PDB file of C-alpha atoms in Angstrom:
ATOM      1  CA  MET A   1      21.150  19.370  26.351  1.00  0.00           C
ATOM      2  CA  SER A   2      18.430  21.636  27.725  1.00  0.00           C
ATOM      3  CA  PRO A   3      15.118  20.075  28.825  1.00  0.00           C
ATOM      4  CA  SER A   4      13.212  21.870  26.048  1.00  0.00           C
ATOM      5  CA  LEU A   5      15.591  20.610  23.374  1.00  0.00           C
ATOM      6  CA  ALA A   6      15.507  17.116  24.822  1.00  0.00           C
ATOM      7  CA  ARG A   7      11.698  17.050  24.689  1.00  0.00           C
ATOM      8  CA  PHE A   8      11.804  18.312  21.098  1.00  0.00           C
ATOM      9  CA  VAL A   9      14.279  15.566  20.101  1.00  0.00           C
ATOM     10  CA  ILE A  10      12.166  12.867  21.762  1.00  0.00           C
ATOM     11  CA  ALA A  11       8.961  14.092  20.105  1.00  0.00           C
ATOM     12  CA  THR A  12      10.688  14.315  16.726  1.00  0.00           C
ATOM     13  CA  ARG A  13      12.048  10.799  17.054  1.00  0.00           C
ATOM     14  CA  PHE A  14       8.598   9.374  17.768  1.00  0.00           C
ATOM     15  CA  THR A  15       7.123  11.347  14.861  1.00  0.00           C
ATOM     16  CA  LEU A  16       9.757  10.033  12.447  1.00  0.00           C
ATOM     17  CA  ILE A  17       9.185   6.489  13.692  1.00  0.00           C
ATOM     18  CA  GLU A  18       5.498   6.966  12.913  1.00  0.00           C
ATOM     19  CA  HIS A  19       6.395   7.957   9.335  1.00  0.00           C
ATOM     20  CA  VAL A  20       8.768   5.032   8.851  1.00  0.00           C
ATOM     21  CA  ARG A  21       6.110   2.603  10.064  1.00  0.00           C
ATOM     22  CA  ASN A  22       3.753   3.919   7.392  1.00  0.00           C
ATOM     23  CA  GLN A  23       4.910   1.395   4.827  1.00  0.00           C
ATOM     24  CA  PHE A  24       2.345   2.499   2.273  1.00  0.00           C
ATOM     25  CA  ALA A  25       3.717   6.052   2.233  1.00  0.00           C
ATOM     26  CA  VAL A  26       7.290   4.735   1.963  1.00  0.00           C
ATOM     27  CA  ALA A  27       6.251   2.529  -0.963  1.00  0.00           C
ATOM     28  CA  LEU A  28       4.631   5.531  -2.642  1.00  0.00           C
ATOM     29  CA  VAL A  29       7.889   7.454  -2.430  1.00  0.00           C
ATOM     30  CA  PHE A  30      10.004   4.767  -4.066  1.00  0.00           C
ATOM     31  CA  LEU A  31       7.432   3.472  -6.562  1.00  0.00           C
ATOM     32  CA  PHE A  32       4.815   6.129  -7.310  1.00  0.00           C
ATOM     33  CA  VAL A  33       7.254   9.003  -7.937  1.00  0.00           C
ATOM     34  CA  PRO A  34       9.321   7.261 -10.669  1.00  0.00           C
ATOM     35  CA  LEU A  35       6.201   5.611 -12.108  1.00  0.00           C
ATOM     36  CA  TRP A  36       4.339   8.911 -12.491  1.00  0.00           C
ATOM     37  CA  ILE A  37       7.348  10.699 -13.983  1.00  0.00           C
ATOM     38  CA  SER A  38       8.136   7.767 -16.297  1.00  0.00           C
ATOM     39  CA  LEU A  39       4.561   7.709 -17.578  1.00  0.00           C
ATOM     40  CA  GLY A  40       4.912  11.365 -18.457  1.00  0.00           C
ATOM     41  CA  GLN A  41       8.140  10.598 -20.303  1.00  0.00           C
ATOM     42  CA  PHE A  42       6.905   7.694 -22.411  1.00  0.00           C
ATOM     43  CA  MET A  43       3.156   8.272 -22.749  1.00  0.00           C
ATOM     44  CA  ILE A  44       3.158  11.967 -23.694  1.00  0.00           C
ATOM     45  CA  VAL A  45       4.463  13.070 -27.083  1.00  0.00           C
ATOM     46  CA  ASP A  46       7.824  14.851 -27.048  1.00  0.00           C
ATOM     47  CA  VAL A  47       6.870  17.537 -29.572  1.00  0.00           C
ATOM     48  CA  GLY A  48       7.458  21.179 -28.737  1.00  0.00           C
ATOM     49  CA  VAL A  49       4.659  22.974 -26.904  1.00  0.00           C
ATOM     50  CA  SER A  50       4.402  26.742 -26.492  1.00  0.00           C
ATOM     51  CA  PHE A  51       2.857  28.048 -23.275  1.00  0.00           C
ATOM     52  CA  ARG A  52       2.714  31.350 -21.479  1.00  0.00           C
ATOM     53  CA  LEU A  53       4.268  31.627 -18.053  1.00  0.00           C
ATOM     54  CA  TRP A  54       1.589  33.570 -16.239  1.00  0.00           C
ATOM     55  CA  ALA A  55       3.924  35.051 -13.627  1.00  0.00           C
ATOM     56  CA  THR A  56       6.082  36.863 -16.191  1.00  0.00           C
ATOM     57  CA  GLY A  57       4.051  36.780 -19.410  1.00  0.00           C
ATOM     58  CA  GLU A  58       6.996  35.066 -21.126  1.00  0.00           C
ATOM     59  CA  ILE A  59       6.295  32.525 -23.860  1.00  0.00           C
ATOM     60  CA  LEU A  60       8.253  29.338 -23.224  1.00  0.00           C
ATOM     61  CA  VAL A  61       8.748  26.345 -25.489  1.00  0.00           C
ATOM     62  CA  ALA A  62       9.076  22.903 -23.934  1.00  0.00           C
ATOM     63  CA  ARG A  63       8.595  19.307 -24.937  1.00  0.00           C
ATOM     64  CA  GLY A  64       5.220  17.954 -23.954  1.00  0.00           C
ATOM     65  CA  ASN A  65       6.580  15.005 -21.990  1.00  0.00           C
ATOM     66  CA  GLU A  66       9.012  17.181 -20.026  1.00  0.00           C
ATOM     67  CA  LEU A  67       6.316  19.682 -19.122  1.00  0.00           C
ATOM     68  CA  THR A  68       4.050  16.839 -18.022  1.00  0.00           C
ATOM     69  CA  GLN A  69       6.830  15.462 -15.842  1.00  0.00           C
ATOM     70  CA  ILE A  70       6.980  18.717 -13.883  1.00  0.00           C
ATOM     71  CA  SER A  71       3.232  18.693 -13.322  1.00  0.00           C
ATOM     72  CA  GLY A  72       3.355  14.999 -12.441  1.00  0.00           C
ATOM     73  CA  ALA A  73       6.238  15.475 -10.026  1.00  0.00           C
ATOM     74  CA  LEU A  74       4.370  18.260  -8.231  1.00  0.00           C
ATOM     75  CA  ASN A  75       1.291  16.066  -8.060  1.00  0.00           C
ATOM     76  CA  ALA A  76       3.331  13.167  -6.677  1.00  0.00           C
ATOM     77  CA  VAL A  77       5.165  15.091  -3.953  1.00  0.00           C
ATOM     78  CA  THR A  78       2.042  16.926  -2.786  1.00  0.00           C
ATOM     79  CA  LEU A  79       0.029  13.706  -2.611  1.00  0.00           C
ATOM     80  CA  ILE A  80       2.711  11.723  -0.802  1.00  0.00           C
ATOM     81  CA  VAL A  81       3.713  14.350   1.750  1.00  0.00           C
ATOM     82  CA  GLY A  82       0.128  15.458   2.326  1.00  0.00           C
ATOM     83  CA  PHE A  83      -0.985  11.864   2.828  1.00  0.00           C
ATOM     84  CA  ALA A  84       1.967  11.015   5.100  1.00  0.00           C
ATOM     85  CA  MET A  85       1.458  14.046   7.349  1.00  0.00           C
ATOM     86  CA  PHE A  86      -2.295  13.477   7.496  1.00  0.00           C
ATOM     87  CA  SER A  87      -1.897   9.801   8.352  1.00  0.00           C
ATOM     88  CA  ALA A  88       0.693  10.473  11.071  1.00  0.00           C
ATOM     89  CA  THR A  89      -1.356  13.287  12.610  1.00  0.00           C
ATOM     90  CA  PHE A  90      -4.626  11.367  12.475  1.00  0.00           C
ATOM     91  CA  SER A  91      -3.206   8.193  14.023  1.00  0.00           C
ATOM     92  CA  SER A  92      -1.349  10.051  16.794  1.00  0.00           C
ATOM     93  CA  GLY A  93      -4.307  12.192  17.867  1.00  0.00           C
ATOM     94  CA  THR A  94      -5.097  10.232  21.011  1.00  0.00           C
ATOM     95  CA  PHE A  95      -1.426   9.943  21.888  1.00  0.00           C
ATOM     96  CA  ASP A  96      -0.926  13.710  21.536  1.00  0.00           C
ATOM     97  CA  ARG A  97      -3.844  14.388  23.848  1.00  0.00           C
ATOM     98  CA  ARG A  98      -2.470  11.995  26.444  1.00  0.00           C
ATOM     99  CA  LEU A  99       0.959  13.602  26.263  1.00  0.00           C
ATOM    100  CA  ALA A 100      -0.558  17.061  26.687  1.00  0.00           C
ATOM    101  CA  MET A 101      -2.620  15.826  29.635  1.00  0.00           C
ATOM    102  CA  ALA A 102       0.546  14.410  31.191  1.00  0.00           C
ATOM    103  CA  GLY A 103       2.194  17.831  30.944  1.00  0.00           C
ATOM    104  CA  TYR A 104       4.259  17.428  27.773  1.00  0.00           C
ATOM    105  CA  PRO A 105       4.755  20.905  26.232  1.00  0.00           C
ATOM    106  CA  ARG A 106       2.593  21.421  23.172  1.00  0.00           C
ATOM    107  CA  PRO A 107       5.157  23.659  21.375  1.00  0.00           C
ATOM    108  CA  GLN A 108       7.625  20.760  21.299  1.00  0.00           C
ATOM    109  CA  LEU A 109       4.970  18.434  19.922  1.00  0.00           C
ATOM    110  CA  LEU A 110       4.100  20.872  17.157  1.00  0.00           C
ATOM    111  CA  LEU A 111       7.731  21.650  16.330  1.00  0.00           C
ATOM    112  CA  ALA A 112       8.391  17.929  16.019  1.00  0.00           C
ATOM    113  CA  LYS A 113       5.713  17.717  13.335  1.00  0.00           C
ATOM    114  CA  VAL A 114       7.290  20.679  11.525  1.00  0.00           C
ATOM    115  CA  ALA A 115      10.723  19.008  11.647  1.00  0.00           C
ATOM    116  CA  SER A 116       9.351  15.757  10.239  1.00  0.00           C
ATOM    117  CA  LEU A 117       7.513  17.730   7.539  1.00  0.00           C
ATOM    118  CA  VAL A 118      10.713  19.499   6.482  1.00  0.00           C
ATOM    119  CA  LEU A 119      12.648  16.226   6.333  1.00  0.00           C
ATOM    120  CA  ALA A 120       9.937  14.340   4.428  1.00  0.00           C
ATOM    121  CA  SER A 121       9.471  17.195   1.944  1.00  0.00           C
ATOM    122  CA  ALA A 122      13.220  17.463   1.322  1.00  0.00           C
ATOM    123  CA  VAL A 123      13.667  13.732   0.732  1.00  0.00           C
ATOM    124  CA  VAL A 124      10.702  13.385  -1.637  1.00  0.00           C
ATOM    125  CA  SER A 125      11.540  16.585  -3.563  1.00  0.00           C
ATOM    126  CA  LEU A 126      15.196  15.665  -4.085  1.00  0.00           C
ATOM    127  CA  TYR A 127      14.194  12.161  -5.162  1.00  0.00           C
ATOM    128  CA  ALA A 128      11.664  13.476  -7.699  1.00  0.00           C
ATOM    129  CA  THR A 129      14.205  15.946  -9.073  1.00  0.00           C
ATOM    130  CA  ALA A 130      16.787  13.172  -9.452  1.00  0.00           C
ATOM    131  CA  VAL A 131      14.291  10.985 -11.344  1.00  0.00           C
ATOM    132  CA  MET A 132      13.503  13.819 -13.766  1.00  0.00           C
ATOM    133  CA  TRP A 133      17.228  14.520 -14.173  1.00  0.00           C
ATOM    134  CA  ALA A 134      17.636  10.927 -15.402  1.00  0.00           C
ATOM    135  CA  TYR A 135      15.380  11.705 -18.395  1.00  0.00           C
ATOM    136  CA  TRP A 136      16.310  15.302 -19.258  1.00  0.00           C
ATOM    137  CA  SER A 137      18.330  18.227 -17.957  1.00  0.00           C
ATOM    138  CA  PRO A 138      16.340  21.061 -16.370  1.00  0.00           C
ATOM    139  CA  ARG A 139      18.055  24.419 -16.776  1.00  0.00           C
ATOM    140  CA  GLN A 140      17.874  25.155 -13.028  1.00  0.00           C
ATOM    141  CA  PRO A 141      17.706  21.851 -11.117  1.00  0.00           C
ATOM    142  CA  VAL A 142      18.248  23.462  -7.708  1.00  0.00           C
ATOM    143  CA  LEU A 143      15.358  25.868  -8.233  1.00  0.00           C
ATOM    144  CA  LEU A 144      13.245  22.959  -9.474  1.00  0.00           C
ATOM    145  CA  ALA A 145      13.938  21.024  -6.261  1.00  0.00           C
ATOM    146  CA  VAL A 146      13.130  24.103  -4.163  1.00  0.00           C
ATOM    147  CA  SER A 147       9.834  24.526  -6.023  1.00  0.00           C
ATOM    148  CA  LEU A 148       8.868  20.918  -5.368  1.00  0.00           C
ATOM    149  CA  PHE A 149       9.897  21.322  -1.740  1.00  0.00           C
ATOM    150  CA  SER A 150       7.708  24.394  -1.259  1.00  0.00           C
ATOM    151  CA  ALA A 151       4.665  22.624  -2.698  1.00  0.00           C
ATOM    152  CA  ALA A 152       5.295  19.561  -0.531  1.00  0.00           C
ATOM    153  CA  MET A 153       5.571  21.738   2.585  1.00  0.00           C
ATOM    154  CA  THR A 154       2.259  23.421   1.782  1.00  0.00           C
ATOM    155  CA  TYR A 155       0.371  20.177   1.342  1.00  0.00           C
ATOM    156  CA  GLY A 156       2.083  18.665   4.368  1.00  0.00           C
ATOM    157  CA  ALA A 157       0.699  21.510   6.474  1.00  0.00           C
ATOM    158  CA  VAL A 158      -2.708  20.928   4.897  1.00  0.00           C
ATOM    159  CA  GLY A 159      -2.400  17.254   5.843  1.00  0.00           C
ATOM    160  CA  VAL A 160      -1.658  18.152   9.467  1.00  0.00           C
ATOM    161  CA  ALA A 161      -4.700  20.442   9.572  1.00  0.00           C
ATOM    162  CA  LEU A 162      -6.970  17.772   8.078  1.00  0.00           C
ATOM    163  CA  GLY A 163      -5.564  15.098  10.381  1.00  0.00           C
ATOM    164  CA  THR A 164      -6.527  17.272  13.324  1.00  0.00           C
ATOM    165  CA  VAL A 165     -10.011  18.249  12.147  1.00  0.00           C
ATOM    166  CA  VAL A 166     -11.600  15.311  10.302  1.00  0.00           C
ATOM    167  CA  ARG A 167     -13.146  12.457  12.251  1.00  0.00           C
ATOM    168  CA  ARG A 168     -12.644   9.626   9.776  1.00  0.00           C
ATOM    169  CA  GLU A 169      -9.489   8.696   7.901  1.00  0.00           C
ATOM    170  CA  LEU A 170     -11.204   8.173   4.553  1.00  0.00           C
ATOM    171  CA  GLU A 171     -12.472  11.757   4.551  1.00  0.00           C
ATOM    172  CA  GLY A 172      -8.985  13.191   5.009  1.00  0.00           C
ATOM    173  CA  ILE A 173      -7.394  10.997   2.347  1.00  0.00           C
ATOM    174  CA  PHE A 174     -10.135  11.909  -0.131  1.00  0.00           C
ATOM    175  CA  LEU A 175      -9.668  15.633   0.527  1.00  0.00           C
ATOM    176  CA  VAL A 176      -5.882  15.472   0.106  1.00  0.00           C
ATOM    177  CA  VAL A 177      -6.192  13.576  -3.172  1.00  0.00           C
ATOM    178  CA  MET A 178      -8.925  15.744  -4.664  1.00  0.00           C
ATOM    179  CA  ILE A 179      -7.302  19.061  -3.714  1.00  0.00           C
ATOM    180  CA  SER A 180      -3.981  18.014  -5.251  1.00  0.00           C
ATOM    181  CA  VAL A 181      -5.490  16.547  -8.425  1.00  0.00           C
ATOM    182  CA  ILE A 182      -7.715  19.557  -9.135  1.00  0.00           C
ATOM    183  CA  ASP A 183      -4.932  21.985  -8.253  1.00  0.00           C
ATOM    184  CA  LEU A 184      -2.311  20.531 -10.604  1.00  0.00           C
ATOM    185  CA  ALA A 185      -4.696  19.458 -13.376  1.00  0.00           C
ATOM    186  CA  LEU A 186      -5.936  23.019 -13.889  1.00  0.00           C
ATOM    187  CA  GLN A 187      -2.367  24.303 -14.152  1.00  0.00           C
ATOM    188  CA  ASN A 188      -1.128  21.809 -16.747  1.00  0.00           C
ATOM    189  CA  PRO A 189      -0.894  23.718 -20.065  1.00  0.00           C
ATOM    190  CA  ILE A 190      -1.315  20.498 -22.021  1.00  0.00           C
ATOM    191  CA  ALA A 191      -4.432  19.239 -20.246  1.00  0.00           C
ATOM    192  CA  SER A 192      -6.148  22.502 -19.280  1.00  0.00           C
ATOM    193  CA  LYS A 193      -7.381  25.345 -21.484  1.00  0.00           C
ATOM    194  CA  GLY A 194      -7.382  27.707 -18.522  1.00  0.00           C
ATOM    195  CA  ALA A 195      -3.764  27.198 -17.483  1.00  0.00           C
ATOM    196  CA  ASP A 196      -2.906  30.783 -18.504  1.00  0.00           C
ATOM    197  CA  THR A 197      -5.940  32.471 -16.946  1.00  0.00           C
ATOM    198  CA  ALA A 198      -6.192  34.449 -13.741  1.00  0.00           C
ATOM    199  CA  LEU A 199      -7.990  31.542 -12.042  1.00  0.00           C
ATOM    200  CA  VAL A 200      -4.765  29.594 -11.552  1.00  0.00           C
ATOM    201  CA  ARG A 201      -3.398  32.361  -9.330  1.00  0.00           C
ATOM    202  CA  LEU A 202      -5.872  31.280  -6.649  1.00  0.00           C
ATOM    203  CA  LEU A 203      -4.688  27.667  -6.545  1.00  0.00           C
ATOM    204  CA  PRO A 204      -2.535  26.388  -3.634  1.00  0.00           C
ATOM    205  CA  SER A 205       0.469  25.322  -5.717  1.00  0.00           C
ATOM    206  CA  TYR A 206       0.402  28.235  -8.179  1.00  0.00           C
ATOM    207  CA  GLY A 207       3.726  29.645  -6.992  1.00  0.00           C
ATOM    208  CA  ALA A 208       5.454  26.268  -7.090  1.00  0.00           C
ATOM    209  CA  MET A 209       4.131  25.440 -10.567  1.00  0.00           C
ATOM    210  CA  GLN A 210       5.244  28.768 -11.996  1.00  0.00           C
ATOM    211  CA  SER A 211       8.660  28.549 -10.364  1.00  0.00           C
ATOM    212  CA  ALA A 212       9.159  24.915 -11.412  1.00  0.00           C
ATOM    213  CA  SER A 213       8.199  25.679 -15.024  1.00  0.00           C
ATOM    214  CA  ALA A 214      10.643  28.573 -15.113  1.00  0.00           C
ATOM    215  CA  ALA A 215      13.345  26.370 -13.573  1.00  0.00           C
ATOM    216  CA  GLY A 216      12.845  23.688 -16.179  1.00  0.00           C
ATOM    217  CA  PHE A 217      12.762  25.775 -19.357  1.00  0.00           C
ATOM    218  CA  SER A 218      14.248  29.214 -18.673  1.00  0.00           C
ATOM    219  CA  HIS A 219      16.893  31.022 -16.667  1.00  0.00           C
ATOM    220  CA  SER A 220      14.391  33.179 -14.767  1.00  0.00           C
ATOM    221  CA  VAL A 221      14.412  32.924 -10.981  1.00  0.00           C
ATOM    222  CA  LEU A 222      10.885  33.693  -9.819  1.00  0.00           C
ATOM    223  CA  LEU A 223      11.425  34.620  -6.189  1.00  0.00           C
ATOM    224  CA  SER A 224       8.011  36.296  -6.120  1.00  0.00           C
ATOM    225  CA  CYS A 225       6.343  32.974  -6.937  1.00  0.00           C
ATOM    226  CA  LEU A 226       8.278  31.239  -4.178  1.00  0.00           C
ATOM    227  CA  ALA A 227       7.099  34.010  -1.848  1.00  0.00           C
ATOM    228  CA  VAL A 228       3.504  33.304  -2.888  1.00  0.00           C
ATOM    229  CA  GLN A 229       4.027  29.631  -2.143  1.00  0.00           C
ATOM    230  CA  LEU A 230       5.546  30.531   1.213  1.00  0.00           C
ATOM    231  CA  ALA A 231       2.422  32.542   2.006  1.00  0.00           C
ATOM    232  CA  TRP A 232       0.254  29.518   1.218  1.00  0.00           C
ATOM    233  CA  PHE A 233       2.415  27.401   3.527  1.00  0.00           C
ATOM    234  CA  ALA A 234       2.194  30.001   6.282  1.00  0.00           C
ATOM    235  CA  GLY A 235      -1.599  30.054   6.004  1.00  0.00           C
ATOM    236  CA  ALA A 236      -1.851  26.261   6.079  1.00  0.00           C
ATOM    237  CA  ALA A 237       0.598  26.095   8.987  1.00  0.00           C
ATOM    238  CA  LEU A 238      -1.453  28.634  10.931  1.00  0.00           C
ATOM    239  CA  LEU A 239      -4.598  26.561  10.422  1.00  0.00           C
ATOM    240  CA  SER A 240      -2.669  23.491  11.590  1.00  0.00           C
ATOM    241  CA  LEU A 241      -1.479  25.324  14.694  1.00  0.00           C
ATOM    242  CA  LEU A 242      -4.966  26.513  15.616  1.00  0.00           C
ATOM    243  CA  ALA A 243      -6.482  23.074  15.027  1.00  0.00           C
ATOM    244  CA  PHE A 244      -3.747  21.353  17.039  1.00  0.00           C
ATOM    245  CA  ARG A 245      -4.113  23.768  19.960  1.00  0.00           C
ATOM    246  CA  ARG A 246      -7.866  23.291  19.954  1.00  0.00           C
ATOM    247  CA  ARG A 247      -7.560  19.505  19.931  1.00  0.00           C
ATOM    248  CA  THR A 248      -5.086  19.394  22.820  1.00  0.00           C
ATOM    249  CA  ARG A 249      -6.558  22.280  24.826  1.00  0.00           C
ATOM    250  CA  SER A 250      -9.352  20.149  26.246  1.00  0.00           C
ATOM    251  CA  ALA A 251      -6.774  17.628  27.391  1.00  0.00           C
ATOM    252  CA  VAL A 252      -4.761  20.332  29.138  1.00  0.00           C
ATOM    253  CA  THR A 253      -7.598  22.304  30.739  1.00  0.00           C
ATOM    254  CA  GLY A 254     -10.172  19.550  31.142  1.00  0.00           C
ATOM    255  CA  GLN A 255     -10.942  18.261  34.638  1.00  0.00           C
ATOM    256  CA  ALA A 256     -12.611  15.094  35.722  1.00  0.00           C
ATOM    257  CA  PRO A 257     -16.145  15.684  36.977  1.00  0.00           C
ATOM    258  CA  SER A 258     -16.775  15.167  40.684  1.00  0.00           C
ATOM    259  CA  SER A 259     -19.954  14.241  42.460  1.00  0.00           C
ATOM    260  CA  THR A 260     -19.402  16.852  45.178  1.00  0.00           C
ATOM    261  CA  GLN A 261     -18.299  20.350  44.183  1.00  0.00           C
ATOM    262  CA  GLY A 262     -15.005  21.350  45.798  1.00  0.00           C
ATOM    263  CA  ALA A 263     -14.227  17.794  46.952  1.00  0.00           C
ATOM    264  CA  PRO A 264     -11.721  15.524  45.258  1.00  0.00           C
ATOM    265  CA  CYS A 265     -12.972  12.531  43.331  1.00  0.00           C
ATOM    266  CA  SER A 266     -12.769   9.219  45.128  1.00  0.00           C
ATOM    267  CA  LEU A 267     -13.572   5.650  44.280  1.00  0.00           C
ATOM    268  CA  PRO A 268     -16.926   4.443  45.554  1.00  0.00           C
ATOM    269  CA  THR A 269     -16.783   2.118  48.562  1.00  0.00           C
ATOM    270  CA  ALA A 270     -18.323  -1.278  48.279  1.00  0.00           C
ATOM    271  CA  ARG A 271     -21.396  -1.885  50.366  1.00  0.00           C
ATOM    272  CA  ARG A 272     -21.474  -4.867  52.670  1.00  0.00           C
ATOM    273  CA  PRO A 273     -24.411  -7.089  51.879  1.00  0.00           C
ATOM    274  CA  LYS A 274     -27.091  -7.324  54.555  1.00  0.00           C
ATOM    275  CA  SER A 275     -27.097 -10.507  56.508  1.00  0.00           C
ATOM    276  CA  THR A 276     -30.226 -12.583  56.358  1.00  0.00           C
ATOM    277  CA  THR A 277     -31.425 -15.010  58.967  1.00  0.00           C
ATOM    278  CA  ARG A 278     -33.656 -17.949  58.419  1.00  0.00           C
ATOM    279  CA  SER A 279     -36.826 -17.996  60.351  1.00  0.00           C
TER     280      SER A 279
END
């Protein structure tokens, strides 16, 4: 194994351990996802609802509870992955700076976060798709899982960026929650009057919502919407990269101040106390 690959594996292992130790995020995966989807199944009426798929202009008919499950699943995966990536990045900030100061390559540290993001997004998205499959049969389950995965990746990158920038944990958690709630609430055709307006095209999970809706109730494969979601992920990932490089740059280039310019720092020598004589 090459040294670069070995460093990447070590960094990835520590990042995954950090996620596993986040028991609250693990509990959210196994409890919040089925709870949110089950509430959509039993609390929303199952009558037929007509809505326009903005990406294609096609009028689709779906049961209200099934449509709410898709919106709820997207909300769940974006919240969980965004929160998990933010929490891991925020808590490991000091450790990352120390590793960079010790000479650990920053590309391996960043790639380790990307690897953990991919794994977390895949696990949560497949789990959410399986829970929905237990209640009804989406017409394109694979495309539905891919749509959830793309949204989770986007919010995971947003979580990394926030974990690098914000100074207090509460601020980052609040931002992740509010962005996800506003994003998905405005796109729900049942809850929002503006779900078929041009405004939704500016929202972070627009591509995933359109693709997931098409996967659930039609045979259309909206690759253009997945491309839009990929662009959102690329933008969030770029912000994460810039924020991470800025946070660790001071650790790499910073130098300890010295009292004499050009001379190495040294510990101060203790002064011997003056002897006193009694008169």
